[in-house]
């Protein structure tokens, strides 16, 4: 019922008042009817006794004038002689019932007109919201008839902002603000993914750009670095992933051929021991450079290390070699974790290191144990390899194992390059999609200016503050206010011109020092030469500035505010509503 009721009420606005409904009025009447508070008949009666109705048609309107006016409003034509005669002399129902009667007897052509007018009127009502203007509401449907072309023209006028009471291009400007906000939100939400890929690429061989980024690198710089390094790694691949997979299969087959050719139990045991040593080594990871650095730093940083070093140097009879030449914590740690140092040697070293309290901590022991295990595994693999290489029937086996390991490493590197490239492509594609939305609106603004250059023009304040007194100018920031000063020369901002700051800012009609420190605001500051629009570049930015009664903003530390100087314009010339400053 609500939709039908809204349409019927919109038709009453069109027929009796000759304009589209204002959103507040339409919503109120719909609510009244749907809840049973009023009827459509009540609305019609209210309309024809309203000040707007009598102002529009005049208190002494003749029946002929009234019928003619409503025909024009509804059907965009004058009534024929027969129609006029009927409604004036035969059917003399009250004025408030005429719209309903006309619609009841409307021809197909007339019904098409009122349908179009109602559609355009409702579109206007839905679109302008609080920016409603009675003059604009009448103008938008004034020339709508039964053709689709008239509807398109009306909607274009609405979209361009060229109707009375509208801010030219407000839809495009708001669209640009939304696209910029969406781009910023996307970058914020995707920062973690970008940082993770930067770290991943910086750890690879092809890291010229990512490893060279500063700590304060911007999102755009990181994105460029990611694309460059990912592309470099992909381009450097000598073979495709499929080819490298084939190499792995070939190397696996070669290794199997050698292994299958072995018949001696001793030969089989040699390669089995070697395989086990390789697997054991591969399963272990050496402590990181940072962990080793912390272990040696902690050892050398202990107050008792000097005494401990003296005790270590005095040790004799160690299987792993002599300690007399050791001169630093790094050298002691290296000897302690070497594969040639036996457990018996380490028992003696532990006793000598007791003077250093750090040497007995769990942190030192854990790092040293991991290093010992890895060094031992490496030594065991090398020893097993020497045995395999020294045997005539197995001497080719370690080479085949190495060839397979290299083929797998090449494949893994290529797969990593593919993965990184795919991740970089996804990020770049998603980023490009968000940027494209901004570009599309920017291009639409350029097109708008080209199509309306003789009557309307939109200006990015940061690029140009040039205006003209021959067209309606709308000024806006394509990006956030940047803390700079902009001067509008005399007549650059005049009748019909507007500055769109957007819904992100609240107007404060007080002094700069009386700001609300919880939201972004803008102020009007009087000067001897005109008025300044002072826009906070950050919340409570106005608290940081000082203003002179004659010259306006005097100091602006850290670009806390953006200042637009309107030369020759006084506050009395300006109106402020919904983030828009207009010259009225």
Coordinates of C-alpha atoms in Angstrom, one line a residue:
X1 CA 0.0 0.0 0.0
X2 CA 2.8 2.4 0.8
X3 CA 4.2 2.5 -2.7
X4 CA 0.7 3.1 -4.2
X5 CA -0.1 5.7 -1.6
X6 CA 3.2 7.5 -2.2
X7 CA 2.5 7.6 -6.0
X8 CA -1.0 9.0 -5.4
X9 CA 0.3 11.7 -3.1
X10 CA 3.1 12.6 -5.5
X11 CA 0.4 13.0 -8.2
X12 CA -1.4 15.4 -6.0
X13 CA 1.8 17.5 -5.6
X14 CA 2.3 17.5 -9.3
X15 CA -1.4 18.3 -10.2
X16 CA -2.3 20.8 -7.5
X17 CA 1.0 22.4 -6.6
X18 CA 2.8 21.9 -9.9
X19 CA 6.0 20.5 -8.3
X20 CA 7.7 17.4 -7.0
X21 CA 7.1 16.6 -3.3
X22 CA 9.7 17.4 -0.7
X23 CA 10.9 14.2 1.0
X24 CA 9.8 15.3 4.5
X25 CA 6.3 16.3 3.3
X26 CA 5.8 13.1 1.3
X27 CA 7.0 10.9 4.1
X28 CA 4.6 12.6 6.6
X29 CA 1.6 12.3 4.4
X30 CA 2.3 8.6 3.6
X31 CA 2.7 7.9 7.3
X32 CA -0.6 9.7 8.0
X33 CA -2.5 7.7 5.4
X34 CA -1.0 4.3 6.1
X35 CA -1.7 4.6 9.9
X36 CA -5.2 5.8 9.3
X37 CA -4.6 9.4 10.6
X38 CA -5.6 11.0 7.3
X39 CA -7.2 10.0 4.0
X40 CA -6.3 11.0 0.4
X41 CA -9.4 13.2 0.5
X42 CA -8.0 15.0 3.5
X43 CA -4.7 15.6 1.7
X44 CA -6.5 17.0 -1.4
X45 CA -8.5 19.3 0.8
X46 CA -5.4 20.4 2.7
X47 CA -3.6 21.2 -0.5
X48 CA -6.2 23.5 -2.0
X49 CA -6.5 25.5 1.2
X50 CA -2.7 25.8 1.6
X51 CA -0.8 29.1 1.2
X52 CA 1.3 27.5 -1.5
X53 CA -1.8 26.6 -3.5
X54 CA -3.4 30.1 -3.3
X55 CA 0.0 31.7 -4.0
X56 CA 0.4 29.5 -7.1
X57 CA -3.1 29.9 -8.5
X58 CA -4.3 33.0 -6.9
X59 CA -7.3 33.4 -4.5
X60 CA -9.6 34.6 -7.3
X61 CA -8.7 31.9 -9.8
X62 CA -11.6 31.2 -12.3
X63 CA -12.8 27.7 -12.9
X64 CA -11.4 28.0 -16.5
X65 CA -8.0 29.1 -15.2
X66 CA -7.9 26.3 -12.6
X67 CA -8.9 23.5 -15.0
X68 CA -6.3 24.8 -17.5
X69 CA -3.6 25.0 -14.9
X70 CA -4.1 21.5 -13.6
X71 CA -4.3 20.1 -17.2
X72 CA -0.9 21.7 -17.8
X73 CA 0.5 20.3 -14.6
X74 CA -0.7 16.8 -15.2
X75 CA -0.7 16.4 -18.9
X76 CA 1.6 19.1 -20.3
X77 CA -1.1 20.4 -22.5
X78 CA -4.2 22.7 -22.5
X79 CA -7.7 21.1 -22.4
X80 CA -9.7 21.0 -25.6
X81 CA -12.8 23.3 -25.9
X82 CA -15.0 20.3 -25.2
X83 CA -13.0 19.2 -22.2
X84 CA -12.9 22.7 -20.8
X85 CA -16.6 23.2 -21.3
X86 CA -17.4 19.9 -19.5
X87 CA -15.2 20.6 -16.5
X88 CA -16.3 24.2 -16.2
X89 CA -20.1 23.9 -16.8
X90 CA -21.1 20.3 -16.5
X91 CA -18.9 18.6 -13.9
X92 CA -18.4 21.3 -11.3
X93 CA -16.9 19.1 -8.5
X94 CA -14.7 20.9 -6.0
X95 CA -11.1 21.8 -7.0
X96 CA -9.6 19.3 -4.6
X97 CA -11.3 16.5 -6.5
X98 CA -10.3 17.5 -10.0
X99 CA -6.9 15.7 -10.0
X100 CA -8.6 12.4 -9.2
X101 CA -11.2 13.0 -11.8
X102 CA -8.8 14.0 -14.5
X103 CA -6.7 10.9 -13.9
X104 CA -9.8 8.7 -13.9
X105 CA -10.8 9.9 -17.4
X106 CA -7.2 10.3 -18.8
X107 CA -6.5 9.0 -22.3
X108 CA -3.6 6.6 -22.9
X109 CA -1.4 9.6 -24.1
X110 CA -2.3 11.7 -21.0
X111 CA -1.7 8.8 -18.7
X112 CA 1.8 8.4 -20.2
X113 CA 2.5 12.1 -19.4
X114 CA 1.4 11.9 -15.8
X115 CA 3.3 8.6 -15.4
X116 CA 6.5 10.3 -16.6
X117 CA 5.9 13.4 -14.5
X118 CA 5.3 11.3 -11.4
X119 CA 8.4 9.2 -12.1
X120 CA 10.6 12.3 -12.5
X121 CA 9.0 13.9 -9.5
X122 CA 9.7 10.9 -7.3
X123 CA 13.3 10.7 -8.6
X124 CA 13.8 14.3 -7.6
X125 CA 12.3 13.8 -4.2
X126 CA 14.5 10.7 -3.6
X127 CA 17.6 12.4 -4.9
X128 CA 17.8 15.9 -3.4
X129 CA 16.8 15.0 0.2
X130 CA 17.6 18.0 2.4
X131 CA 18.7 20.0 -0.7
X132 CA 15.0 20.5 -1.7
X133 CA 14.1 23.7 -3.5
X134 CA 10.4 24.5 -4.4
X135 CA 11.7 26.3 -7.5
X136 CA 13.8 23.3 -8.5
X137 CA 11.0 20.8 -7.7
X138 CA 8.8 22.7 -10.2
X139 CA 11.4 23.1 -12.9
X140 CA 12.4 19.4 -13.0
X141 CA 8.9 18.4 -14.2
X142 CA 7.9 21.5 -16.1
X143 CA 8.8 20.2 -19.6
X144 CA 8.2 16.5 -19.0
X145 CA 5.7 15.0 -21.5
X146 CA 4.9 11.5 -22.7
X147 CA 8.2 11.0 -24.4
X148 CA 11.3 9.1 -23.0
X149 CA 13.4 12.0 -24.3
X150 CA 11.8 14.5 -22.0
X151 CA 12.3 12.2 -19.1
X152 CA 16.0 11.8 -20.0
X153 CA 16.4 15.5 -20.2
X154 CA 14.8 16.1 -16.8
X155 CA 17.0 13.4 -15.2
X156 CA 20.1 14.9 -16.9
X157 CA 19.2 18.3 -15.4
X158 CA 18.8 16.7 -12.0
X159 CA 22.0 14.8 -12.3
X160 CA 24.0 17.8 -13.5
X161 CA 22.8 20.0 -10.7
X162 CA 21.6 22.7 -13.0
X163 CA 18.1 23.0 -11.5
X164 CA 17.3 26.0 -9.3
X165 CA 18.5 25.4 -5.7
X166 CA 20.9 22.7 -6.7
X167 CA 24.7 22.7 -6.3
X168 CA 26.0 21.9 -9.8
X169 CA 27.7 18.6 -10.0
X170 CA 27.1 17.7 -6.4
X171 CA 26.3 14.1 -7.3
X172 CA 29.6 13.7 -9.2
X173 CA 31.6 15.4 -6.4
X174 CA 30.0 13.1 -3.8
X175 CA 30.7 10.2 -6.0
X176 CA 34.3 11.2 -6.2
X177 CA 34.5 11.5 -2.4
X178 CA 32.9 8.1 -2.1
X179 CA 35.4 6.5 -4.6
X180 CA 38.4 8.2 -2.8
X181 CA 37.1 6.9 0.6
X182 CA 36.6 3.4 -0.8
X183 CA 40.2 3.5 -2.2
X184 CA 41.6 4.6 1.1
X185 CA 39.6 2.0 3.0
X186 CA 40.8 -0.7 0.6
X187 CA 44.4 0.3 1.1
X188 CA 43.9 0.3 4.8
X189 CA 42.3 -3.2 4.9
X190 CA 45.0 -4.6 2.5
X191 CA 48.0 -3.1 4.2
X192 CA 48.8 -6.3 6.1
X193 CA 48.7 -8.3 2.9
X194 CA 51.0 -5.9 1.2
X195 CA 53.4 -5.8 4.1
X196 CA 53.5 -9.6 4.2
X197 CA 54.3 -9.9 0.5
X198 CA 57.0 -7.2 0.9
X199 CA 58.7 -9.2 3.6
X200 CA 58.3 -12.4 1.5
X201 CA 59.9 -10.8 -1.6
X202 CA 62.6 -9.1 0.4
X203 CA 63.8 -12.5 1.6
X204 CA 64.2 -13.9 -2.0
X205 CA 67.0 -13.5 -4.4
X206 CA 65.2 -10.9 -6.6
X207 CA 64.6 -8.2 -3.9
X208 CA 66.1 -5.1 -5.4
X209 CA 63.0 -3.0 -4.7
X210 CA 61.4 -4.6 -1.7
X211 CA 64.6 -4.9 0.4
X212 CA 65.4 -1.2 -0.3
X213 CA 62.1 0.2 1.0
X214 CA 62.4 2.7 3.9
X215 CA 60.5 2.0 7.1
X216 CA 58.1 4.8 6.3
X217 CA 57.4 3.8 2.7
X218 CA 54.0 4.6 1.4
X219 CA 51.4 2.1 0.3
X220 CA 51.9 3.1 -3.3
X221 CA 55.7 2.7 -3.0
X222 CA 55.3 -0.8 -1.5
X223 CA 52.9 -1.7 -4.3
X224 CA 55.4 -0.6 -6.9
X225 CA 58.2 -2.5 -5.2
X226 CA 56.1 -5.7 -5.0
X227 CA 55.2 -5.6 -8.7
X228 CA 58.8 -4.9 -9.8
X229 CA 60.4 -7.7 -7.7
X230 CA 57.7 -10.2 -8.5
X231 CA 58.1 -9.5 -12.2
X232 CA 61.9 -9.7 -12.0
X233 CA 61.8 -13.1 -10.3
X234 CA 59.3 -14.4 -12.9
X235 CA 61.4 -13.1 -15.8
X236 CA 64.6 -14.7 -14.4
X237 CA 63.3 -18.2 -14.5
X238 CA 65.3 -20.2 -17.0
X239 CA 62.6 -22.8 -17.4
X240 CA 58.9 -23.0 -16.9
X241 CA 57.4 -24.7 -13.9
X242 CA 56.3 -27.6 -16.1
X243 CA 59.9 -28.0 -17.4
X244 CA 61.3 -28.0 -13.9
X245 CA 58.7 -30.6 -12.9
X246 CA 60.0 -32.7 -15.7
X247 CA 63.6 -32.2 -14.5
X248 CA 62.6 -33.4 -11.0
X249 CA 61.0 -36.5 -12.6
X250 CA 64.2 -37.2 -14.7
X251 CA 66.5 -36.8 -11.7
X252 CA 64.3 -39.1 -9.6
X253 CA 64.4 -41.7 -12.3
X254 CA 68.2 -41.4 -12.6
X255 CA 68.6 -41.9 -8.9
X256 CA 66.3 -44.9 -8.9
X257 CA 68.3 -46.5 -11.8
X258 CA 71.5 -46.2 -9.8
X259 CA 69.9 -47.5 -6.7
X260 CA 68.3 -50.5 -8.5
X261 CA 71.7 -51.4 -10.0
X262 CA 73.2 -52.1 -6.6
X263 CA 73.4 -55.8 -5.7
X264 CA 75.9 -55.9 -2.8
X265 CA 74.5 -55.6 0.7
X266 CA 77.4 -53.4 1.6
X267 CA 76.7 -51.0 -1.3
X268 CA 73.0 -50.9 -0.3
X269 CA 73.9 -50.1 3.3
X270 CA 76.3 -47.3 2.2
X271 CA 73.5 -45.5 0.2
X272 CA 70.9 -46.2 2.9
X273 CA 73.2 -44.7 5.5
X274 CA 73.8 -41.7 3.2
X275 CA 70.1 -41.3 2.6
X276 CA 69.4 -41.4 6.3
X277 CA 72.1 -38.8 7.0
X278 CA 70.7 -36.5 4.3
X279 CA 67.2 -36.8 5.7
X280 CA 68.4 -36.2 9.2
X281 CA 70.2 -33.1 8.1
X282 CA 67.3 -31.8 6.1
X283 CA 65.0 -32.3 9.1
X284 CA 67.0 -29.9 11.2
X285 CA 67.2 -26.1 11.0
X286 CA 70.2 -24.2 12.3
X287 CA 69.5 -21.4 14.8
X288 CA 68.9 -18.0 13.2
X289 CA 71.7 -15.4 12.9
X290 CA 69.8 -13.3 15.4
X291 CA 69.5 -16.2 17.9
X292 CA 73.2 -17.0 17.6
X293 CA 74.0 -13.3 18.0
X294 CA 71.9 -13.2 21.2
X295 CA 73.7 -16.3 22.5
X296 CA 77.2 -15.0 21.9
X297 CA 76.2 -11.5 23.1
X298 CA 74.8 -12.8 26.3
X299 CA 77.9 -15.0 26.8
X300 CA 80.3 -12.1 26.2
X301 CA 78.2 -9.6 28.1
X302 CA 78.3 -11.5 31.4
X303 CA 80.6 -9.9 34.1
X304 CA 82.1 -13.3 34.7
X305 CA 83.1 -14.1 31.1
X306 CA 86.7 -13.0 31.5
X307 CA 87.2 -15.5 34.3
X308 CA 85.4 -18.1 32.3
X309 CA 87.5 -17.5 29.2
X310 CA 90.7 -17.9 31.3
X311 CA 89.4 -21.3 32.6
X312 CA 88.4 -22.4 29.0
X313 CA 91.9 -21.5 27.7
X314 CA 93.4 -23.7 30.4
X315 CA 91.6 -26.8 29.4
X316 CA 93.7 -29.7 28.1
X317 CA 93.1 -33.2 26.7
X318 CA 90.0 -32.1 24.6
X319 CA 89.2 -34.3 21.6
X320 CA 87.9 -31.4 19.6
X321 CA 91.3 -29.6 19.7
X322 CA 93.0 -26.9 21.8
X323 CA 91.2 -24.0 23.4
X324 CA 94.3 -21.9 24.2
X325 CA 93.8 -19.7 21.1
X326 CA 90.1 -18.8 21.9
X327 CA 89.8 -15.1 22.4
X328 CA 86.1 -14.1 22.3
X329 CA 82.6 -15.2 23.1
X330 CA 82.0 -16.0 19.4
X331 CA 85.1 -18.3 19.3
X332 CA 84.1 -20.1 22.5
X333 CA 80.6 -20.6 21.2
X334 CA 81.9 -21.9 17.8
X335 CA 84.2 -24.4 19.6
X336 CA 81.3 -25.4 21.9
X337 CA 78.9 -26.1 19.1
X338 CA 81.4 -27.7 16.6
X339 CA 80.7 -31.2 15.3
X340 CA 84.2 -32.2 16.3
X341 CA 83.7 -31.3 19.9
X342 CA 82.6 -34.4 21.9
X343 CA 80.1 -34.5 24.7
X344 CA 83.0 -35.2 27.1
X345 CA 84.6 -32.0 25.8
X346 CA 81.4 -30.0 26.5
X347 CA 81.2 -31.4 30.1
X348 CA 84.7 -29.8 30.6
X349 CA 83.6 -26.6 28.9
X350 CA 80.5 -26.3 31.0
X351 CA 82.6 -26.6 34.1
X352 CA 85.0 -23.9 32.8
X353 CA 82.1 -21.6 31.9
X354 CA 80.5 -21.7 35.3
X355 CA 82.0 -18.3 36.1
X356 CA 79.7 -16.9 33.4
X357 CA 76.2 -17.1 34.7
X358 CA 74.6 -16.8 31.2
X359 CA 76.3 -20.0 30.0
X360 CA 74.0 -22.1 32.1
X361 CA 70.8 -20.4 31.2
X362 CA 68.1 -22.2 29.2
X363 CA 68.3 -19.6 26.4
X364 CA 72.0 -20.3 25.8
X365 CA 71.6 -24.1 26.2
X366 CA 68.7 -24.2 23.7
X367 CA 70.5 -22.2 21.0
X368 CA 73.7 -24.2 21.5
X369 CA 71.9 -27.5 21.4
X370 CA 70.2 -26.6 18.1
X371 CA 73.5 -25.6 16.6
X372 CA 75.2 -28.7 17.8
X373 CA 72.5 -30.9 16.3
X374 CA 72.7 -29.2 13.0
X375 CA 76.5 -29.2 12.8
X376 CA 76.6 -32.8 13.7
X377 CA 74.0 -33.7 11.1
X378 CA 76.0 -31.8 8.5
X379 CA 79.2 -33.6 9.5
X380 CA 77.4 -37.0 9.4
X381 CA 76.1 -36.3 5.9
X382 CA 79.6 -35.3 4.7
X383 CA 81.0 -38.4 6.3
X384 CA 78.4 -40.7 4.7
X385 CA 78.9 -39.0 1.3
X386 CA 82.7 -39.5 1.5
X387 CA 82.1 -43.3 2.0
X388 CA 79.7 -43.4 -0.9
X389 CA 82.0 -41.4 -3.2
X390 CA 84.9 -43.6 -2.2
X391 CA 83.3 -46.8 -3.3
X392 CA 83.5 -47.6 -7.1
X393 CA 80.0 -49.0 -7.4
X394 CA 78.3 -46.2 -5.5
X395 CA 80.5 -43.2 -6.5
X396 CA 77.8 -41.8 -8.8
X397 CA 75.0 -42.0 -6.2
X398 CA 75.7 -38.8 -4.2
X399 CA 75.9 -36.8 -7.5
X400 CA 72.5 -38.2 -8.4
X401 CA 71.1 -37.2 -5.0
X402 CA 72.6 -33.7 -5.4
X403 CA 71.1 -33.4 -8.9
X404 CA 67.7 -34.3 -7.5
X405 CA 68.0 -31.9 -4.6
X406 CA 69.0 -29.1 -7.1
X407 CA 66.1 -29.9 -9.4
X408 CA 63.7 -29.8 -6.5
X409 CA 65.2 -26.5 -5.3
X410 CA 64.9 -25.0 -8.7
X411 CA 61.3 -26.1 -8.9
X412 CA 60.6 -24.7 -5.4
X413 CA 62.1 -21.4 -6.4
X414 CA 60.1 -21.3 -9.6
X415 CA 56.9 -22.2 -7.7
X416 CA 57.6 -19.5 -5.2
X417 CA 58.1 -17.0 -8.0
X418 CA 54.8 -18.1 -9.5
X419 CA 53.1 -17.8 -6.1
X420 CA 54.5 -14.4 -5.5
X421 CA 53.7 -13.2 -9.0
X422 CA 50.1 -14.4 -8.6
X423 CA 49.8 -12.6 -5.2
X424 CA 51.3 -9.4 -6.7
X425 CA 48.9 -9.6 -9.7
X426 CA 45.9 -10.0 -7.4
X427 CA 46.9 -7.1 -5.3
X428 CA 47.6 -5.0 -8.4
X429 CA 44.3 -6.0 -10.0
X430 CA 42.2 -5.2 -6.9
X431 CA 44.1 -1.9 -6.5
X432 CA 43.5 -1.0 -10.1
X433 CA 39.8 -1.7 -9.8
X434 CA 39.5 0.7 -6.9
X435 CA 41.6 3.3 -8.7
X436 CA 39.5 2.8 -11.8
X437 CA 36.4 3.9 -9.8
X438 CA 38.2 7.2 -8.9
X439 CA 39.3 7.6 -12.5
X440 CA 35.8 7.0 -13.9
X441 CA 34.3 9.8 -11.7
X442 CA 37.2 12.1 -12.5
X443 CA 36.6 11.6 -16.2
X444 CA 32.9 12.1 -15.7
X445 CA 33.7 15.5 -14.1
X446 CA 35.8 16.4 -17.1
X447 CA 33.0 15.4 -19.4
X448 CA 30.5 17.4 -17.3
X449 CA 32.6 20.5 -17.6
X450 CA 32.9 20.1 -21.4
X451 CA 29.2 19.7 -21.8
X452 CA 28.2 22.6 -19.5
X453 CA 31.1 25.0 -20.1
X454 CA 28.7 27.9 -20.9
X455 CA 26.6 27.6 -17.7
X456 CA 28.3 25.3 -15.1
X457 CA 31.8 24.3 -14.1
X458 CA 33.4 22.1 -11.4
X459 CA 36.9 23.1 -10.1
X460 CA 39.3 21.0 -8.0
X461 CA 40.5 23.6 -5.5
X462 CA 43.9 22.0 -5.2
X463 CA 44.5 22.4 -8.9
X464 CA 42.7 25.7 -9.6
X465 CA 40.6 28.3 -7.9
X466 CA 39.8 30.1 -11.1
X467 CA 36.2 31.0 -11.3
X468 CA 34.1 33.2 -13.5
X469 CA 31.1 35.4 -12.9
X470 CA 29.3 34.2 -16.0
X471 CA 28.7 30.6 -15.0
X472 CA 27.8 28.8 -11.7
X473 CA 31.0 27.4 -10.3
X474 CA 31.3 24.5 -7.8
X475 CA 34.6 24.1 -6.0
X476 CA 35.7 20.9 -4.3
X477 CA 38.8 19.0 -3.1
X478 CA 39.5 15.9 -5.1
X479 CA 41.3 14.6 -2.1
X480 CA 41.3 15.6 1.6
X481 CA 42.0 19.3 2.4
X482 CA 45.8 19.5 2.5
X483 CA 46.6 22.3 4.9
X484 CA 47.5 24.9 2.2
X485 CA 46.1 28.4 1.6
X486 CA 43.9 29.2 -1.4
X487 CA 43.0 32.6 -2.6
X488 CA 39.8 33.3 -4.6
X489 CA 40.4 36.6 -6.3
X490 CA 37.6 39.2 -6.5
X491 CA 34.6 37.9 -8.4
X492 CA 36.0 34.4 -8.5
X493 CA 33.4 33.4 -5.9
X494 CA 30.0 35.0 -6.5
X495 CA 26.3 34.5 -7.1
X496 CA 25.4 30.8 -7.6
X497 CA 28.9 29.5 -6.7
X498 CA 29.5 26.9 -4.0
X499 CA 32.3 25.2 -2.1
X500 CA 31.6 21.5 -1.4
X501 CA 33.4 20.2 1.7
X502 CA 31.3 17.1 2.1
X503 CA 29.5 15.3 4.8
X504 CA 32.8 14.5 6.6
X505 CA 32.9 18.1 8.0
X506 CA 30.6 19.8 10.5
X507 CA 30.1 23.6 10.4
X508 CA 31.0 25.5 13.6
X509 CA 29.6 29.0 13.7
X510 CA 31.8 29.9 16.6
X511 CA 35.4 31.0 17.0
X512 CA 38.3 28.8 15.9
X513 CA 39.3 28.3 19.5
X514 CA 35.8 27.0 20.3
X515 CA 36.0 23.8 18.2
X516 CA 34.6 20.4 19.0
X517 CA 37.7 18.2 19.5
X518 CA 35.9 15.0 18.5
X519 CA 35.2 15.7 14.8
X520 CA 36.4 17.5 11.7
X521 CA 35.0 21.0 11.4
X522 CA 35.1 24.1 9.3
X523 CA 34.6 27.8 10.3
X524 CA 33.9 31.2 8.7
X525 CA 36.5 33.7 9.7
X526 CA 35.9 37.4 9.0
X527 CA 38.8 39.5 7.6
X528 CA 39.3 43.1 6.3
X529 CA 39.3 41.8 2.7
X530 CA 36.5 39.3 3.0
X531 CA 35.8 35.9 4.6
X532 CA 38.0 32.9 5.2
X533 CA 36.6 29.3 5.1
X534 CA 38.9 27.6 7.6
X535 CA 38.8 23.8 7.3
X536 CA 40.5 21.5 9.8
X537 CA 43.0 19.2 8.2
X538 CA 42.9 17.0 11.3
X539 CA 40.5 16.8 14.2
X540 CA 40.9 19.8 16.6
X541 CA 43.4 21.3 14.2
X542 CA 41.9 24.7 14.7
X543 CA 43.1 24.7 18.3
X544 CA 46.6 25.0 17.0
X545 CA 46.1 28.2 14.9
X546 CA 45.9 31.8 15.8
X547 CA 43.7 34.3 14.0
X548 CA 43.9 38.1 13.6
X549 CA 40.8 40.2 13.6
X550 CA 42.0 41.9 10.4
X551 CA 44.0 39.3 8.4
X552 CA 42.4 36.0 9.6
X553 CA 44.5 32.9 10.2
X554 CA 47.9 34.2 11.3
X555 CA 49.7 31.0 12.2
X556 CA 49.1 27.5 11.0
X557 CA 51.5 25.0 12.6
X558 CA 51.9 21.6 10.9
X559 CA 49.3 22.6 8.3
X560 CA 46.5 22.1 10.9
X561 CA 43.9 23.8 8.8
X562 CA 43.3 24.6 5.1
X563 CA 42.4 28.3 4.5
X564 CA 40.2 29.4 1.5
X565 CA 40.3 33.2 1.2
X566 CA 37.1 34.6 -0.3
X567 CA 38.1 38.1 -1.3
X568 CA 35.3 40.7 -1.3
X569 CA 32.8 38.2 0.2
X570 CA 31.2 38.9 3.6
X571 CA 29.6 36.3 5.8
X572 CA 26.2 37.8 5.0
X573 CA 26.7 36.6 1.4
X574 CA 27.1 33.0 2.4
X575 CA 24.9 30.1 3.4
X576 CA 26.1 26.9 4.9
X577 CA 24.2 23.6 4.7
X578 CA 25.2 19.9 4.5
X579 CA 28.9 20.6 4.1
X580 CA 28.3 23.2 1.3
X581 CA 29.2 26.9 1.5
X582 CA 27.2 28.8 -1.1
X583 CA 27.1 32.4 -2.3
X584 CA 23.4 33.5 -2.1

